[in-house]
Amino acid sequence: MKTALIVNPVSGRIRYPRHVEWLQRELVRRGSRVEVKLTRGPLQGIALAREAAGEGAELVVAVGGDGTLNEVINGIAGTEARLGIVPLGWRNVLARELRIPTRLPEALAILSGASVRRIDLGQANDRWFALMVGVGLDGESVRTVNYAMKKLLG
């Protein structure tokens, strides 16, 4: 299986490159052809996921937090690629709702298993979302988040 890992190297709990190298090695050992694509800034995950799907990746994996996951969803929505989740962010809201473990070996076991679930997506303007959308105070608080505090407090 052709697999693309869309990695946010500065996501909350990720220890880059150790986690990514381990994940890549384990997926290859299980028979996948793996390409790693690193995000370098906000919204780049959308383009990287879209590119991976366009290059024939059957599985596009968001490796990071909720923001990375949302970008990957937006990159593969409407394609044949399946979404994989390796939750290494601070909150991992969707992963928790889907009962995807936050420990890397357990998340890999789900990722490389045969189980596939369909999830509904919503759309607000030109962006897709899988769990929730916020406007007004919610949106403003996300837009003005202090990243140093987020890193400190999770």
PDB file of C-alpha atoms in Angstrom:
ATOM      1  CA  MET A   1       0.000   0.000   0.000  1.00  0.00           C
ATOM      2  CA  LYS A   2       1.275   3.453  -0.862  1.00  0.00           C
ATOM      3  CA  THR A   3       1.181   5.567   2.287  1.00  0.00           C
ATOM      4  CA  ALA A   4       1.957   9.238   2.844  1.00  0.00           C
ATOM      5  CA  LEU A   5       2.725  10.590   6.294  1.00  0.00           C
ATOM      6  CA  ILE A   6       1.837  14.275   6.567  1.00  0.00           C
ATOM      7  CA  VAL A   7       3.866  15.318   9.585  1.00  0.00           C
ATOM      8  CA  ASN A   8       3.745  18.480  11.651  1.00  0.00           C
ATOM      9  CA  PRO A   9       7.258  18.301  13.149  1.00  0.00           C
ATOM     10  CA  VAL A  10       6.441  20.847  15.862  1.00  0.00           C
ATOM     11  CA  SER A  11       3.136  19.343  17.006  1.00  0.00           C
ATOM     12  CA  GLY A  12       2.522  19.086  20.743  1.00  0.00           C
ATOM     13  CA  ARG A  13       3.844  15.666  21.756  1.00  0.00           C
ATOM     14  CA  ILE A  14       5.842  14.685  18.681  1.00  0.00           C
ATOM     15  CA  ARG A  15       9.506  13.930  19.149  1.00  0.00           C
ATOM     16  CA  TYR A  16      10.729  14.637  15.664  1.00  0.00           C
ATOM     17  CA  PRO A  17      12.428  12.829  13.993  1.00  0.00           C
ATOM     18  CA  ARG A  18      12.412   9.811  16.351  1.00  0.00           C
ATOM     19  CA  HIS A  19       8.634   9.179  16.245  1.00  0.00           C
ATOM     20  CA  VAL A  20       8.433   9.618  12.483  1.00  0.00           C
ATOM     21  CA  GLU A  21      11.417   7.357  11.753  1.00  0.00           C
ATOM     22  CA  TRP A  22       9.938   4.630  13.969  1.00  0.00           C
ATOM     23  CA  LEU A  23       6.520   4.953  12.348  1.00  0.00           C
ATOM     24  CA  GLN A  24       7.982   4.853   8.843  1.00  0.00           C
ATOM     25  CA  ARG A  25      10.138   1.831   9.647  1.00  0.00           C
ATOM     26  CA  GLU A  26       7.193  -0.069  11.155  1.00  0.00           C
ATOM     27  CA  LEU A  27       4.887   0.679   8.231  1.00  0.00           C
ATOM     28  CA  VAL A  28       7.548  -0.445   5.739  1.00  0.00           C
ATOM     29  CA  ARG A  29       8.071  -3.605   7.776  1.00  0.00           C
ATOM     30  CA  ARG A  30       4.333  -4.265   7.424  1.00  0.00           C
ATOM     31  CA  GLY A  31       4.455  -3.910   3.644  1.00  0.00           C
ATOM     32  CA  SER A  32       3.722  -0.226   2.959  1.00  0.00           C
ATOM     33  CA  ARG A  33       5.635   2.063   0.627  1.00  0.00           C
ATOM     34  CA  VAL A  34       5.958   5.188   2.743  1.00  0.00           C
ATOM     35  CA  GLU A  35       6.674   8.793   1.845  1.00  0.00           C
ATOM     36  CA  VAL A  36       7.122  11.409   4.570  1.00  0.00           C
ATOM     37  CA  LYS A  37       6.006  14.977   3.862  1.00  0.00           C
ATOM     38  CA  LEU A  38       6.771  17.644   6.483  1.00  0.00           C
ATOM     39  CA  THR A  39       4.648  20.726   6.977  1.00  0.00           C
ATOM     40  CA  ARG A  40       6.604  23.950   7.278  1.00  0.00           C
ATOM     41  CA  GLY A  41       3.772  26.258   8.290  1.00  0.00           C
ATOM     42  CA  PRO A  42       0.025  26.745   8.663  1.00  0.00           C
ATOM     43  CA  LEU A  43      -2.215  25.274   5.931  1.00  0.00           C
ATOM     44  CA  GLN A  44       0.654  23.548   4.107  1.00  0.00           C
ATOM     45  CA  GLY A  45      -0.752  20.175   5.148  1.00  0.00           C
ATOM     46  CA  ILE A  46      -3.671  20.726   2.770  1.00  0.00           C
ATOM     47  CA  ALA A  47      -1.397  20.999  -0.263  1.00  0.00           C
ATOM     48  CA  LEU A  48       0.817  18.119   0.869  1.00  0.00           C
ATOM     49  CA  ALA A  49      -2.163  15.809   1.428  1.00  0.00           C
ATOM     50  CA  ARG A  50      -3.717  16.796  -1.901  1.00  0.00           C
ATOM     51  CA  GLU A  51      -0.383  16.149  -3.613  1.00  0.00           C
ATOM     52  CA  ALA A  52      -0.048  12.736  -1.932  1.00  0.00           C
ATOM     53  CA  ALA A  53      -3.554  11.710  -2.993  1.00  0.00           C
ATOM     54  CA  GLY A  54      -2.847  12.925  -6.517  1.00  0.00           C
ATOM     55  CA  GLU A  55       0.320  10.816  -6.585  1.00  0.00           C
ATOM     56  CA  GLY A  56      -1.714   7.712  -5.779  1.00  0.00           C
ATOM     57  CA  ALA A  57      -1.336   7.407  -2.011  1.00  0.00           C
ATOM     58  CA  GLU A  58      -4.033   5.030  -0.837  1.00  0.00           C
ATOM     59  CA  LEU A  59      -3.584   6.067   2.794  1.00  0.00           C
ATOM     60  CA  VAL A  60      -2.749   9.619   3.877  1.00  0.00           C
ATOM     61  CA  VAL A  61      -1.854   9.824   7.556  1.00  0.00           C
ATOM     62  CA  ALA A  62      -2.072  12.947   9.682  1.00  0.00           C
ATOM     63  CA  VAL A  63       0.817  12.805  12.160  1.00  0.00           C
ATOM     64  CA  GLY A  64       0.313  15.633  14.625  1.00  0.00           C
ATOM     65  CA  GLY A  65      -2.594  17.316  16.320  1.00  0.00           C
ATOM     66  CA  ASP A  66      -6.081  18.500  15.487  1.00  0.00           C
ATOM     67  CA  GLY A  67      -4.846  21.247  13.157  1.00  0.00           C
ATOM     68  CA  THR A  68      -2.727  18.850  11.119  1.00  0.00           C
ATOM     69  CA  LEU A  69      -5.630  16.418  10.969  1.00  0.00           C
ATOM     70  CA  ASN A  70      -7.981  19.131   9.706  1.00  0.00           C
ATOM     71  CA  GLU A  71      -5.499  20.106   7.004  1.00  0.00           C
ATOM     72  CA  VAL A  72      -5.121  16.504   5.827  1.00  0.00           C
ATOM     73  CA  ILE A  73      -8.916  16.110   5.721  1.00  0.00           C
ATOM     74  CA  ASN A  74      -9.114  19.228   3.570  1.00  0.00           C
ATOM     75  CA  GLY A  75      -6.413  17.889   1.270  1.00  0.00           C
ATOM     76  CA  ILE A  76      -7.986  14.474   0.645  1.00  0.00           C
ATOM     77  CA  ALA A  77     -11.713  15.277   0.748  1.00  0.00           C
ATOM     78  CA  GLY A  78     -13.235  14.173  -2.535  1.00  0.00           C
ATOM     79  CA  THR A  79     -10.379  11.804  -3.420  1.00  0.00           C
ATOM     80  CA  GLU A  80     -10.092   8.028  -3.139  1.00  0.00           C
ATOM     81  CA  ALA A  81      -7.410   8.281  -0.433  1.00  0.00           C
ATOM     82  CA  ARG A  82      -8.226   6.997   3.042  1.00  0.00           C
ATOM     83  CA  LEU A  83      -7.417   9.008   6.151  1.00  0.00           C
ATOM     84  CA  GLY A  84      -5.113   7.671   8.850  1.00  0.00           C
ATOM     85  CA  ILE A  85      -4.603   9.323  12.230  1.00  0.00           C
ATOM     86  CA  VAL A  86      -1.531   9.242  14.466  1.00  0.00           C
ATOM     87  CA  PRO A  87      -2.547  11.626  17.269  1.00  0.00           C
ATOM     88  CA  LEU A  88       0.537  13.386  18.611  1.00  0.00           C
ATOM     89  CA  GLY A  89      -0.971  16.788  19.397  1.00  0.00           C
ATOM     90  CA  TRP A  90      -2.070  18.217  22.722  1.00  0.00           C
ATOM     91  CA  ARG A  91      -5.789  17.435  22.678  1.00  0.00           C
ATOM     92  CA  ASN A  92      -6.475  15.089  19.731  1.00  0.00           C
ATOM     93  CA  VAL A  93     -10.216  15.657  19.973  1.00  0.00           C
ATOM     94  CA  LEU A  94     -11.302  13.688  16.884  1.00  0.00           C
ATOM     95  CA  ALA A  95      -8.907  10.825  17.634  1.00  0.00           C
ATOM     96  CA  ARG A  96     -10.345  10.545  21.143  1.00  0.00           C
ATOM     97  CA  GLU A  97     -13.910  10.559  19.775  1.00  0.00           C
ATOM     98  CA  LEU A  98     -12.929   7.751  17.381  1.00  0.00           C
ATOM     99  CA  ARG A  99     -11.144   5.916  20.225  1.00  0.00           C
ATOM    100  CA  ILE A 100      -7.764   6.042  18.505  1.00  0.00           C
ATOM    101  CA  PRO A 101      -5.090   5.624  21.174  1.00  0.00           C
ATOM    102  CA  THR A 102      -2.623   8.445  21.720  1.00  0.00           C
ATOM    103  CA  ARG A 103       0.264   6.039  22.307  1.00  0.00           C
ATOM    104  CA  LEU A 104       2.228   5.473  19.114  1.00  0.00           C
ATOM    105  CA  PRO A 105       2.354   1.622  19.074  1.00  0.00           C
ATOM    106  CA  GLU A 106      -1.391   1.333  19.703  1.00  0.00           C
ATOM    107  CA  ALA A 107      -2.209   3.991  17.084  1.00  0.00           C
ATOM    108  CA  LEU A 108      -0.020   2.102  14.602  1.00  0.00           C
ATOM    109  CA  ALA A 109      -1.901  -1.126  15.322  1.00  0.00           C
ATOM    110  CA  ILE A 110      -5.156   0.571  14.316  1.00  0.00           C
ATOM    111  CA  LEU A 111      -3.531   2.275  11.344  1.00  0.00           C
ATOM    112  CA  SER A 112      -2.176  -0.947   9.910  1.00  0.00           C
ATOM    113  CA  GLY A 113      -5.277  -3.008  10.717  1.00  0.00           C
ATOM    114  CA  ALA A 114      -7.979  -3.915   8.252  1.00  0.00           C
ATOM    115  CA  SER A 115     -10.716  -1.925   9.982  1.00  0.00           C
ATOM    116  CA  VAL A 116     -12.024   1.074   8.032  1.00  0.00           C
ATOM    117  CA  ARG A 117     -14.718   3.440   9.310  1.00  0.00           C
ATOM    118  CA  ARG A 118     -16.624   6.031   7.367  1.00  0.00           C
ATOM    119  CA  ILE A 119     -17.006   9.428   8.973  1.00  0.00           C
ATOM    120  CA  ASP A 120     -19.196  12.311   7.899  1.00  0.00           C
ATOM    121  CA  LEU A 121     -17.636  15.634   7.009  1.00  0.00           C
ATOM    122  CA  GLY A 122     -19.208  19.033   7.296  1.00  0.00           C
ATOM    123  CA  GLN A 123     -18.335  22.061   5.220  1.00  0.00           C
ATOM    124  CA  ALA A 124     -18.213  25.729   6.173  1.00  0.00           C
ATOM    125  CA  ASN A 125     -17.460  27.993   3.214  1.00  0.00           C
ATOM    126  CA  ASP A 126     -14.569  26.264   1.439  1.00  0.00           C
ATOM    127  CA  ARG A 127     -13.241  24.278   4.427  1.00  0.00           C
ATOM    128  CA  TRP A 128     -14.152  20.738   5.507  1.00  0.00           C
ATOM    129  CA  PHE A 129     -14.364  19.656   9.135  1.00  0.00           C
ATOM    130  CA  ALA A 130     -14.893  16.328  10.854  1.00  0.00           C
ATOM    131  CA  LEU A 131     -16.017  17.161  14.359  1.00  0.00           C
ATOM    132  CA  MET A 132     -16.885  20.771  15.031  1.00  0.00           C
ATOM    133  CA  VAL A 133     -16.696  24.263  13.673  1.00  0.00           C
ATOM    134  CA  GLY A 134     -16.512  27.404  15.750  1.00  0.00           C
ATOM    135  CA  VAL A 135     -17.370  31.009  14.981  1.00  0.00           C
ATOM    136  CA  GLY A 136     -17.326  34.238  16.929  1.00  0.00           C
ATOM    137  CA  LEU A 137     -15.542  33.854  20.255  1.00  0.00           C
ATOM    138  CA  ASP A 138     -14.417  30.274  19.454  1.00  0.00           C
ATOM    139  CA  GLY A 139     -12.809  31.318  16.192  1.00  0.00           C
ATOM    140  CA  GLU A 140     -11.245  34.428  17.659  1.00  0.00           C
ATOM    141  CA  SER A 141      -9.714  32.510  20.568  1.00  0.00           C
ATOM    142  CA  VAL A 142      -8.117  30.021  18.149  1.00  0.00           C
ATOM    143  CA  ARG A 143      -6.882  32.828  15.901  1.00  0.00           C
ATOM    144  CA  THR A 144      -5.220  34.667  18.797  1.00  0.00           C
ATOM    145  CA  VAL A 145      -3.843  31.666  20.684  1.00  0.00           C
ATOM    146  CA  ASN A 146      -0.557  32.247  22.471  1.00  0.00           C
ATOM    147  CA  TYR A 147       1.522  29.314  21.235  1.00  0.00           C
ATOM    148  CA  ALA A 148       4.055  29.573  24.073  1.00  0.00           C
ATOM    149  CA  MET A 149       1.222  29.169  26.591  1.00  0.00           C
ATOM    150  CA  LYS A 150      -0.337  26.364  24.544  1.00  0.00           C
ATOM    151  CA  LYS A 151       2.976  24.495  24.588  1.00  0.00           C
ATOM    152  CA  LEU A 152       3.362  25.098  28.328  1.00  0.00           C
ATOM    153  CA  LEU A 153      -0.206  24.211  29.328  1.00  0.00           C
ATOM    154  CA  GLY A 154      -1.259  21.882  26.514  1.00  0.00           C
TER     155      GLY A 154
END
